[in-house]
């Protein structure tokens, strides 16, 4: 058996992004670029039926600071079998929103803007909750994006150095220019991030084909743990079941 075949599978996290109570997809994270895909509970259930072990659940309205979808988020999580893990993201910026997010039963919480704008708080949360906290690094070039990707959030490498010192358990790396474009993942960026940390990394943005999944699968030995898949699934470029086969091949 080759070393490749004994490598752990690439975890796939199908995305359910919620805005205005509906499952939507954005292009490059821009408000107003939503495509509506109906009830988020139904969207999540479709991925669960195809074998999802994780759901990447995002409250886009909370991320953009224009309200929240807490009731809908709770409904999605309540309808999700316990064997399926939820990674929750969007608008988690202080103790109150973090406590509310943890209370939903989500397995993992993604911090975004807060990790950039309030590093002392983020370090405290990372120390207290460990594996339950991931930090989203949303990048244009090597500049981080904050506030629903509407503002600059500092230099990627400087922020990573700070998060490494704080003991961050996991990074979710998104090339904002790729997200929702179906133009392929930014492998160079992922490799640069993995070179600077021994923590697991999750890729996000740009996945369009099963070949993209295979390319990311090959990065597992370098520290890539998973990949968030969104628009390609909703556009029916491939099924989640097909992607899971490639991710474990």
PDB file of C-alpha atoms in Angstrom:
ATOM      1  CA  UNK A   1       0.000   0.000   0.000  1.00  0.00           C
ATOM      2  CA  UNK A   2       1.421   3.390  -0.945  1.00  0.00           C
ATOM      3  CA  UNK A   3       1.980   6.187   1.527  1.00  0.00           C
ATOM      4  CA  UNK A   4      -0.692   8.208  -0.298  1.00  0.00           C
ATOM      5  CA  UNK A   5      -3.330   5.563   0.370  1.00  0.00           C
ATOM      6  CA  UNK A   6      -2.563   5.541   4.101  1.00  0.00           C
ATOM      7  CA  UNK A   7      -2.875   9.326   4.301  1.00  0.00           C
ATOM      8  CA  UNK A   8      -6.014  10.467   6.156  1.00  0.00           C
ATOM      9  CA  UNK A   9      -8.884  11.559   3.939  1.00  0.00           C
ATOM     10  CA  UNK A  10      -9.401  15.208   3.169  1.00  0.00           C
ATOM     11  CA  UNK A  11     -12.409  16.314   5.235  1.00  0.00           C
ATOM     12  CA  UNK A  12     -15.054  18.032   3.136  1.00  0.00           C
ATOM     13  CA  UNK A  13     -17.299  20.660   4.703  1.00  0.00           C
ATOM     14  CA  UNK A  14     -20.237  21.564   2.441  1.00  0.00           C
ATOM     15  CA  UNK A  15     -21.239  25.163   3.085  1.00  0.00           C
ATOM     16  CA  UNK A  16     -24.651  26.450   4.075  1.00  0.00           C
ATOM     17  CA  UNK A  17     -24.530  30.260   4.050  1.00  0.00           C
ATOM     18  CA  UNK A  18     -27.627  31.935   5.495  1.00  0.00           C
ATOM     19  CA  UNK A  19     -28.885  35.426   4.627  1.00  0.00           C
ATOM     20  CA  UNK A  20     -32.418  36.685   5.140  1.00  0.00           C
ATOM     21  CA  UNK A  21     -33.369  33.254   6.438  1.00  0.00           C
ATOM     22  CA  UNK A  22     -32.433  31.551   3.142  1.00  0.00           C
ATOM     23  CA  UNK A  23     -29.498  29.435   2.004  1.00  0.00           C
ATOM     24  CA  UNK A  24     -27.498  31.600  -0.430  1.00  0.00           C
ATOM     25  CA  UNK A  25     -24.166  31.731  -2.233  1.00  0.00           C
ATOM     26  CA  UNK A  26     -22.155  34.901  -2.778  1.00  0.00           C
ATOM     27  CA  UNK A  27     -19.545  35.756  -5.389  1.00  0.00           C
ATOM     28  CA  UNK A  28     -16.266  36.986  -3.846  1.00  0.00           C
ATOM     29  CA  UNK A  29     -18.139  37.596  -0.604  1.00  0.00           C
ATOM     30  CA  UNK A  30     -19.980  40.636  -1.928  1.00  0.00           C
ATOM     31  CA  UNK A  31     -23.301  41.600  -0.375  1.00  0.00           C
ATOM     32  CA  UNK A  32     -25.897  41.831  -3.112  1.00  0.00           C
ATOM     33  CA  UNK A  33     -24.366  38.955  -5.120  1.00  0.00           C
ATOM     34  CA  UNK A  34     -26.583  36.347  -3.446  1.00  0.00           C
ATOM     35  CA  UNK A  35     -28.079  33.427  -5.319  1.00  0.00           C
ATOM     36  CA  UNK A  36     -30.971  31.960  -3.315  1.00  0.00           C
ATOM     37  CA  UNK A  37     -31.062  28.194  -2.694  1.00  0.00           C
ATOM     38  CA  UNK A  38     -34.095  27.968  -0.408  1.00  0.00           C
ATOM     39  CA  UNK A  39     -34.495  26.634   3.119  1.00  0.00           C
ATOM     40  CA  UNK A  40     -31.128  26.179   4.925  1.00  0.00           C
ATOM     41  CA  UNK A  41     -32.475  23.081   6.706  1.00  0.00           C
ATOM     42  CA  UNK A  42     -33.161  21.459   3.338  1.00  0.00           C
ATOM     43  CA  UNK A  43     -29.737  22.493   2.023  1.00  0.00           C
ATOM     44  CA  UNK A  44     -27.975  20.960   5.020  1.00  0.00           C
ATOM     45  CA  UNK A  45     -30.108  17.813   4.786  1.00  0.00           C
ATOM     46  CA  UNK A  46     -29.145  17.307   1.152  1.00  0.00           C
ATOM     47  CA  UNK A  47     -25.441  17.244   2.084  1.00  0.00           C
ATOM     48  CA  UNK A  48     -26.099  14.980   5.078  1.00  0.00           C
ATOM     49  CA  UNK A  49     -28.007  12.549   2.827  1.00  0.00           C
ATOM     50  CA  UNK A  50     -24.930  12.431   0.537  1.00  0.00           C
ATOM     51  CA  UNK A  51     -22.589  11.516   3.391  1.00  0.00           C
ATOM     52  CA  UNK A  52     -21.424  14.820   4.902  1.00  0.00           C
ATOM     53  CA  UNK A  53     -19.691  14.476   8.268  1.00  0.00           C
ATOM     54  CA  UNK A  54     -19.343  18.251   8.636  1.00  0.00           C
ATOM     55  CA  UNK A  55     -21.485  21.252   7.688  1.00  0.00           C
ATOM     56  CA  UNK A  56     -19.889  24.700   7.416  1.00  0.00           C
ATOM     57  CA  UNK A  57     -22.741  26.964   8.567  1.00  0.00           C
ATOM     58  CA  UNK A  58     -22.411  30.734   8.125  1.00  0.00           C
ATOM     59  CA  UNK A  59     -24.655  33.579   9.320  1.00  0.00           C
ATOM     60  CA  UNK A  60     -23.891  36.078   6.558  1.00  0.00           C
ATOM     61  CA  UNK A  61     -26.120  38.813   7.975  1.00  0.00           C
ATOM     62  CA  UNK A  62     -24.214  38.665  11.278  1.00  0.00           C
ATOM     63  CA  UNK A  63     -20.901  38.726   9.390  1.00  0.00           C
ATOM     64  CA  UNK A  64     -21.983  41.857   7.512  1.00  0.00           C
ATOM     65  CA  UNK A  65     -23.329  43.491  10.691  1.00  0.00           C
ATOM     66  CA  UNK A  66     -26.870  43.766   9.307  1.00  0.00           C
ATOM     67  CA  UNK A  67     -28.781  41.612  11.813  1.00  0.00           C
ATOM     68  CA  UNK A  68     -28.632  37.870  12.325  1.00  0.00           C
ATOM     69  CA  UNK A  69     -30.275  34.544  11.542  1.00  0.00           C
ATOM     70  CA  UNK A  70     -29.945  32.990  14.992  1.00  0.00           C
ATOM     71  CA  UNK A  71     -33.364  31.329  14.935  1.00  0.00           C
ATOM     72  CA  UNK A  72     -32.670  29.763  11.525  1.00  0.00           C
ATOM     73  CA  UNK A  73     -29.158  28.683  12.591  1.00  0.00           C
ATOM     74  CA  UNK A  74     -30.626  26.983  15.667  1.00  0.00           C
ATOM     75  CA  UNK A  75     -33.220  25.263  13.464  1.00  0.00           C
ATOM     76  CA  UNK A  76     -30.524  23.909  11.123  1.00  0.00           C
ATOM     77  CA  UNK A  77     -28.412  22.599  14.005  1.00  0.00           C
ATOM     78  CA  UNK A  78     -31.417  21.061  15.767  1.00  0.00           C
ATOM     79  CA  UNK A  79     -32.331  19.199  12.565  1.00  0.00           C
ATOM     80  CA  UNK A  80     -28.763  17.922  12.077  1.00  0.00           C
ATOM     81  CA  UNK A  81     -28.016  14.392  13.384  1.00  0.00           C
ATOM     82  CA  UNK A  82     -25.477  14.289  16.211  1.00  0.00           C
ATOM     83  CA  UNK A  83     -23.057  12.265  14.090  1.00  0.00           C
ATOM     84  CA  UNK A  84     -22.673  15.318  11.805  1.00  0.00           C
ATOM     85  CA  UNK A  85     -20.472  18.135  13.094  1.00  0.00           C
ATOM     86  CA  UNK A  86     -21.266  21.821  12.628  1.00  0.00           C
ATOM     87  CA  UNK A  87     -18.628  24.492  12.071  1.00  0.00           C
ATOM     88  CA  UNK A  88     -20.325  27.841  12.757  1.00  0.00           C
ATOM     89  CA  UNK A  89     -19.154  31.215  11.475  1.00  0.00           C
ATOM     90  CA  UNK A  90     -20.364  34.786  11.153  1.00  0.00           C
ATOM     91  CA  UNK A  91     -20.497  37.756  13.516  1.00  0.00           C
ATOM     92  CA  UNK A  92     -18.871  36.066  16.533  1.00  0.00           C
ATOM     93  CA  UNK A  93     -16.977  39.015  17.992  1.00  0.00           C
ATOM     94  CA  UNK A  94     -17.443  39.136  21.784  1.00  0.00           C
ATOM     95  CA  UNK A  95     -18.306  37.011  24.811  1.00  0.00           C
ATOM     96  CA  UNK A  96     -22.043  37.303  24.233  1.00  0.00           C
ATOM     97  CA  UNK A  97     -22.010  36.194  20.586  1.00  0.00           C
ATOM     98  CA  UNK A  98     -19.459  33.463  21.356  1.00  0.00           C
ATOM     99  CA  UNK A  99     -21.576  32.083  24.197  1.00  0.00           C
ATOM    100  CA  UNK A 100     -24.647  32.120  21.931  1.00  0.00           C
ATOM    101  CA  UNK A 101     -22.711  30.300  19.208  1.00  0.00           C
ATOM    102  CA  UNK A 102     -21.380  27.636  21.589  1.00  0.00           C
ATOM    103  CA  UNK A 103     -24.861  27.167  23.060  1.00  0.00           C
ATOM    104  CA  UNK A 104     -26.186  26.078  19.651  1.00  0.00           C
ATOM    105  CA  UNK A 105     -24.250  22.827  19.960  1.00  0.00           C
ATOM    106  CA  UNK A 106     -21.833  23.625  17.131  1.00  0.00           C
ATOM    107  CA  UNK A 107     -18.662  21.530  17.348  1.00  0.00           C
ATOM    108  CA  UNK A 108     -16.393  24.335  16.202  1.00  0.00           C
ATOM    109  CA  UNK A 109     -16.638  28.115  16.063  1.00  0.00           C
ATOM    110  CA  UNK A 110     -14.814  30.193  13.454  1.00  0.00           C
ATOM    111  CA  UNK A 111     -13.549  33.581  14.546  1.00  0.00           C
ATOM    112  CA  UNK A 112     -12.961  36.085  11.772  1.00  0.00           C
ATOM    113  CA  UNK A 113     -12.958  39.829  12.311  1.00  0.00           C
ATOM    114  CA  UNK A 114     -12.594  39.519  16.100  1.00  0.00           C
ATOM    115  CA  UNK A 115      -9.272  37.714  15.761  1.00  0.00           C
ATOM    116  CA  UNK A 116      -7.981  40.683  13.744  1.00  0.00           C
ATOM    117  CA  UNK A 117      -9.534  43.597  15.610  1.00  0.00           C
ATOM    118  CA  UNK A 118      -9.399  42.287  19.183  1.00  0.00           C
ATOM    119  CA  UNK A 119      -6.290  40.094  19.471  1.00  0.00           C
ATOM    120  CA  UNK A 120      -6.270  40.053  23.288  1.00  0.00           C
ATOM    121  CA  UNK A 121      -9.831  38.725  23.395  1.00  0.00           C
ATOM    122  CA  UNK A 122      -9.070  36.202  20.651  1.00  0.00           C
ATOM    123  CA  UNK A 123      -6.003  34.933  22.548  1.00  0.00           C
ATOM    124  CA  UNK A 124      -8.118  34.525  25.686  1.00  0.00           C
ATOM    125  CA  UNK A 125     -10.813  32.598  23.802  1.00  0.00           C
ATOM    126  CA  UNK A 126      -8.230  30.360  22.101  1.00  0.00           C
ATOM    127  CA  UNK A 127      -6.667  29.584  25.487  1.00  0.00           C
ATOM    128  CA  UNK A 128     -10.033  28.823  27.081  1.00  0.00           C
ATOM    129  CA  UNK A 129     -11.739  26.808  24.354  1.00  0.00           C
ATOM    130  CA  UNK A 130      -8.834  25.261  22.399  1.00  0.00           C
ATOM    131  CA  UNK A 131      -9.996  22.883  19.657  1.00  0.00           C
ATOM    132  CA  UNK A 132     -13.492  24.405  19.662  1.00  0.00           C
ATOM    133  CA  UNK A 133     -12.058  27.584  18.104  1.00  0.00           C
ATOM    134  CA  UNK A 134     -10.739  28.017  14.569  1.00  0.00           C
ATOM    135  CA  UNK A 135      -9.610  31.311  13.082  1.00  0.00           C
ATOM    136  CA  UNK A 136     -10.673  32.284   9.594  1.00  0.00           C
ATOM    137  CA  UNK A 137      -7.949  33.944   7.549  1.00  0.00           C
ATOM    138  CA  UNK A 138      -9.738  35.641   4.652  1.00  0.00           C
ATOM    139  CA  UNK A 139      -7.095  36.933   2.274  1.00  0.00           C
ATOM    140  CA  UNK A 140      -6.646  39.185  -0.742  1.00  0.00           C
ATOM    141  CA  UNK A 141      -3.017  38.776  -1.752  1.00  0.00           C
ATOM    142  CA  UNK A 142      -1.407  38.831   1.705  1.00  0.00           C
ATOM    143  CA  UNK A 143      -3.847  41.373   3.174  1.00  0.00           C
ATOM    144  CA  UNK A 144      -6.573  40.068   5.440  1.00  0.00           C
ATOM    145  CA  UNK A 145     -10.204  41.050   4.925  1.00  0.00           C
ATOM    146  CA  UNK A 146     -12.528  41.869   7.842  1.00  0.00           C
ATOM    147  CA  UNK A 147     -16.119  42.930   8.545  1.00  0.00           C
ATOM    148  CA  UNK A 148     -17.687  40.572   6.027  1.00  0.00           C
ATOM    149  CA  UNK A 149     -14.703  41.180   3.738  1.00  0.00           C
ATOM    150  CA  UNK A 150     -15.555  44.881   3.399  1.00  0.00           C
ATOM    151  CA  UNK A 151     -12.490  46.245   5.251  1.00  0.00           C
ATOM    152  CA  UNK A 152      -8.772  45.494   5.425  1.00  0.00           C
ATOM    153  CA  UNK A 153      -7.659  43.567   8.498  1.00  0.00           C
ATOM    154  CA  UNK A 154      -3.864  43.684   8.471  1.00  0.00           C
ATOM    155  CA  UNK A 155      -0.964  41.620   7.136  1.00  0.00           C
ATOM    156  CA  UNK A 156      -1.551  37.868   6.951  1.00  0.00           C
ATOM    157  CA  UNK A 157       1.885  36.873   8.214  1.00  0.00           C
ATOM    158  CA  UNK A 158       1.955  39.328  11.117  1.00  0.00           C
ATOM    159  CA  UNK A 159      -1.483  38.147  12.260  1.00  0.00           C
ATOM    160  CA  UNK A 160      -0.488  34.489  11.868  1.00  0.00           C
ATOM    161  CA  UNK A 161       2.610  35.030  14.012  1.00  0.00           C
ATOM    162  CA  UNK A 162       0.381  36.455  16.744  1.00  0.00           C
ATOM    163  CA  UNK A 163      -2.123  33.608  16.473  1.00  0.00           C
ATOM    164  CA  UNK A 164       0.644  30.991  16.549  1.00  0.00           C
ATOM    165  CA  UNK A 165       1.905  32.550  19.765  1.00  0.00           C
ATOM    166  CA  UNK A 166      -1.635  32.396  21.175  1.00  0.00           C
ATOM    167  CA  UNK A 167      -1.815  28.673  20.385  1.00  0.00           C
ATOM    168  CA  UNK A 168      -4.503  28.794  17.681  1.00  0.00           C
ATOM    169  CA  UNK A 169      -5.707  25.226  17.054  1.00  0.00           C
ATOM    170  CA  UNK A 170      -6.746  25.509  13.397  1.00  0.00           C
ATOM    171  CA  UNK A 171      -6.914  27.949  10.466  1.00  0.00           C
ATOM    172  CA  UNK A 172      -9.581  28.283   7.780  1.00  0.00           C
ATOM    173  CA  UNK A 173      -7.906  29.960   4.807  1.00  0.00           C
ATOM    174  CA  UNK A 174     -10.004  31.662   2.139  1.00  0.00           C
ATOM    175  CA  UNK A 175      -8.754  33.485  -0.940  1.00  0.00           C
ATOM    176  CA  UNK A 176     -11.537  36.071  -1.158  1.00  0.00           C
ATOM    177  CA  UNK A 177     -10.852  36.700  -4.850  1.00  0.00           C
ATOM    178  CA  UNK A 178     -11.573  33.017  -5.550  1.00  0.00           C
ATOM    179  CA  UNK A 179     -14.638  32.522  -3.371  1.00  0.00           C
ATOM    180  CA  UNK A 180     -17.766  31.710  -5.345  1.00  0.00           C
ATOM    181  CA  UNK A 181     -15.937  32.072  -8.684  1.00  0.00           C
ATOM    182  CA  UNK A 182     -15.377  28.377  -9.534  1.00  0.00           C
ATOM    183  CA  UNK A 183     -11.826  29.255 -10.680  1.00  0.00           C
ATOM    184  CA  UNK A 184      -9.908  26.742  -8.579  1.00  0.00           C
ATOM    185  CA  UNK A 185      -8.301  26.992  -5.124  1.00  0.00           C
ATOM    186  CA  UNK A 186      -5.221  29.084  -4.390  1.00  0.00           C
ATOM    187  CA  UNK A 187      -2.775  26.262  -3.714  1.00  0.00           C
ATOM    188  CA  UNK A 188       0.226  28.597  -3.448  1.00  0.00           C
ATOM    189  CA  UNK A 189      -1.423  30.503  -0.603  1.00  0.00           C
ATOM    190  CA  UNK A 190      -2.327  27.280   1.203  1.00  0.00           C
ATOM    191  CA  UNK A 191       1.225  25.964   0.905  1.00  0.00           C
ATOM    192  CA  UNK A 192       2.649  29.236   2.246  1.00  0.00           C
ATOM    193  CA  UNK A 193       0.324  29.108   5.243  1.00  0.00           C
ATOM    194  CA  UNK A 194       1.123  25.446   5.930  1.00  0.00           C
ATOM    195  CA  UNK A 195       4.844  26.236   5.806  1.00  0.00           C
ATOM    196  CA  UNK A 196       4.347  28.653   8.719  1.00  0.00           C
ATOM    197  CA  UNK A 197       2.313  26.451  11.057  1.00  0.00           C
ATOM    198  CA  UNK A 198       2.096  22.868  12.245  1.00  0.00           C
ATOM    199  CA  UNK A 199      -1.600  23.357  12.985  1.00  0.00           C
ATOM    200  CA  UNK A 200      -4.239  21.903  10.655  1.00  0.00           C
ATOM    201  CA  UNK A 201      -5.457  24.097   7.803  1.00  0.00           C
ATOM    202  CA  UNK A 202      -8.838  24.074   6.058  1.00  0.00           C
ATOM    203  CA  UNK A 203      -9.062  25.425   2.514  1.00  0.00           C
ATOM    204  CA  UNK A 204     -11.939  27.568   1.287  1.00  0.00           C
ATOM    205  CA  UNK A 205     -12.741  29.306  -1.972  1.00  0.00           C
ATOM    206  CA  UNK A 206     -12.639  28.459  -5.655  1.00  0.00           C
ATOM    207  CA  UNK A 207     -13.224  24.697  -5.737  1.00  0.00           C
ATOM    208  CA  UNK A 208     -14.859  23.946  -9.079  1.00  0.00           C
ATOM    209  CA  UNK A 209     -14.055  20.376 -10.125  1.00  0.00           C
ATOM    210  CA  UNK A 210     -13.222  16.951  -8.771  1.00  0.00           C
ATOM    211  CA  UNK A 211      -9.658  17.608  -9.987  1.00  0.00           C
ATOM    212  CA  UNK A 212      -9.519  20.510  -7.530  1.00  0.00           C
ATOM    213  CA  UNK A 213     -10.530  18.115  -4.740  1.00  0.00           C
ATOM    214  CA  UNK A 214      -7.789  15.705  -5.843  1.00  0.00           C
ATOM    215  CA  UNK A 215      -5.223  18.529  -5.866  1.00  0.00           C
ATOM    216  CA  UNK A 216      -6.172  19.483  -2.308  1.00  0.00           C
ATOM    217  CA  UNK A 217      -6.200  15.813  -1.259  1.00  0.00           C
ATOM    218  CA  UNK A 218      -2.519  15.668  -2.242  1.00  0.00           C
ATOM    219  CA  UNK A 219      -1.779  18.455   0.285  1.00  0.00           C
ATOM    220  CA  UNK A 220      -2.998  16.434   3.292  1.00  0.00           C
ATOM    221  CA  UNK A 221       0.542  15.238   4.165  1.00  0.00           C
ATOM    222  CA  UNK A 222       1.618  18.922   4.330  1.00  0.00           C
ATOM    223  CA  UNK A 223      -1.076  19.743   6.880  1.00  0.00           C
ATOM    224  CA  UNK A 224      -4.253  20.375   4.910  1.00  0.00           C
ATOM    225  CA  UNK A 225      -7.056  18.846   6.968  1.00  0.00           C
ATOM    226  CA  UNK A 226     -10.169  19.815   5.053  1.00  0.00           C
ATOM    227  CA  UNK A 227     -11.844  21.899   2.396  1.00  0.00           C
ATOM    228  CA  UNK A 228     -15.059  23.911   2.397  1.00  0.00           C
ATOM    229  CA  UNK A 229     -17.094  23.315  -0.756  1.00  0.00           C
ATOM    230  CA  UNK A 230     -19.894  25.671  -1.719  1.00  0.00           C
ATOM    231  CA  UNK A 231     -20.861  26.963  -5.108  1.00  0.00           C
ATOM    232  CA  UNK A 232     -19.679  23.909  -7.067  1.00  0.00           C
ATOM    233  CA  UNK A 233     -22.111  21.724  -5.120  1.00  0.00           C
ATOM    234  CA  UNK A 234     -25.017  24.132  -5.531  1.00  0.00           C
ATOM    235  CA  UNK A 235     -24.219  24.510  -9.245  1.00  0.00           C
ATOM    236  CA  UNK A 236     -24.192  20.685  -9.496  1.00  0.00           C
ATOM    237  CA  UNK A 237     -20.663  20.589 -10.939  1.00  0.00           C
ATOM    238  CA  UNK A 238     -20.364  17.312  -9.011  1.00  0.00           C
ATOM    239  CA  UNK A 239     -22.164  15.609  -6.143  1.00  0.00           C
ATOM    240  CA  UNK A 240     -20.892  15.582  -2.588  1.00  0.00           C
ATOM    241  CA  UNK A 241     -20.804  11.778  -2.735  1.00  0.00           C
ATOM    242  CA  UNK A 242     -18.453  11.980  -5.753  1.00  0.00           C
ATOM    243  CA  UNK A 243     -16.288  14.557  -3.983  1.00  0.00           C
ATOM    244  CA  UNK A 244     -16.061  12.428  -0.829  1.00  0.00           C
ATOM    245  CA  UNK A 245     -14.853   9.493  -2.943  1.00  0.00           C
ATOM    246  CA  UNK A 246     -12.049  11.618  -4.402  1.00  0.00           C
ATOM    247  CA  UNK A 247     -11.210  13.117  -0.995  1.00  0.00           C
ATOM    248  CA  UNK A 248     -10.584   9.654   0.465  1.00  0.00           C
ATOM    249  CA  UNK A 249      -8.986   8.006  -2.579  1.00  0.00           C
TER     250      UNK A 249
END
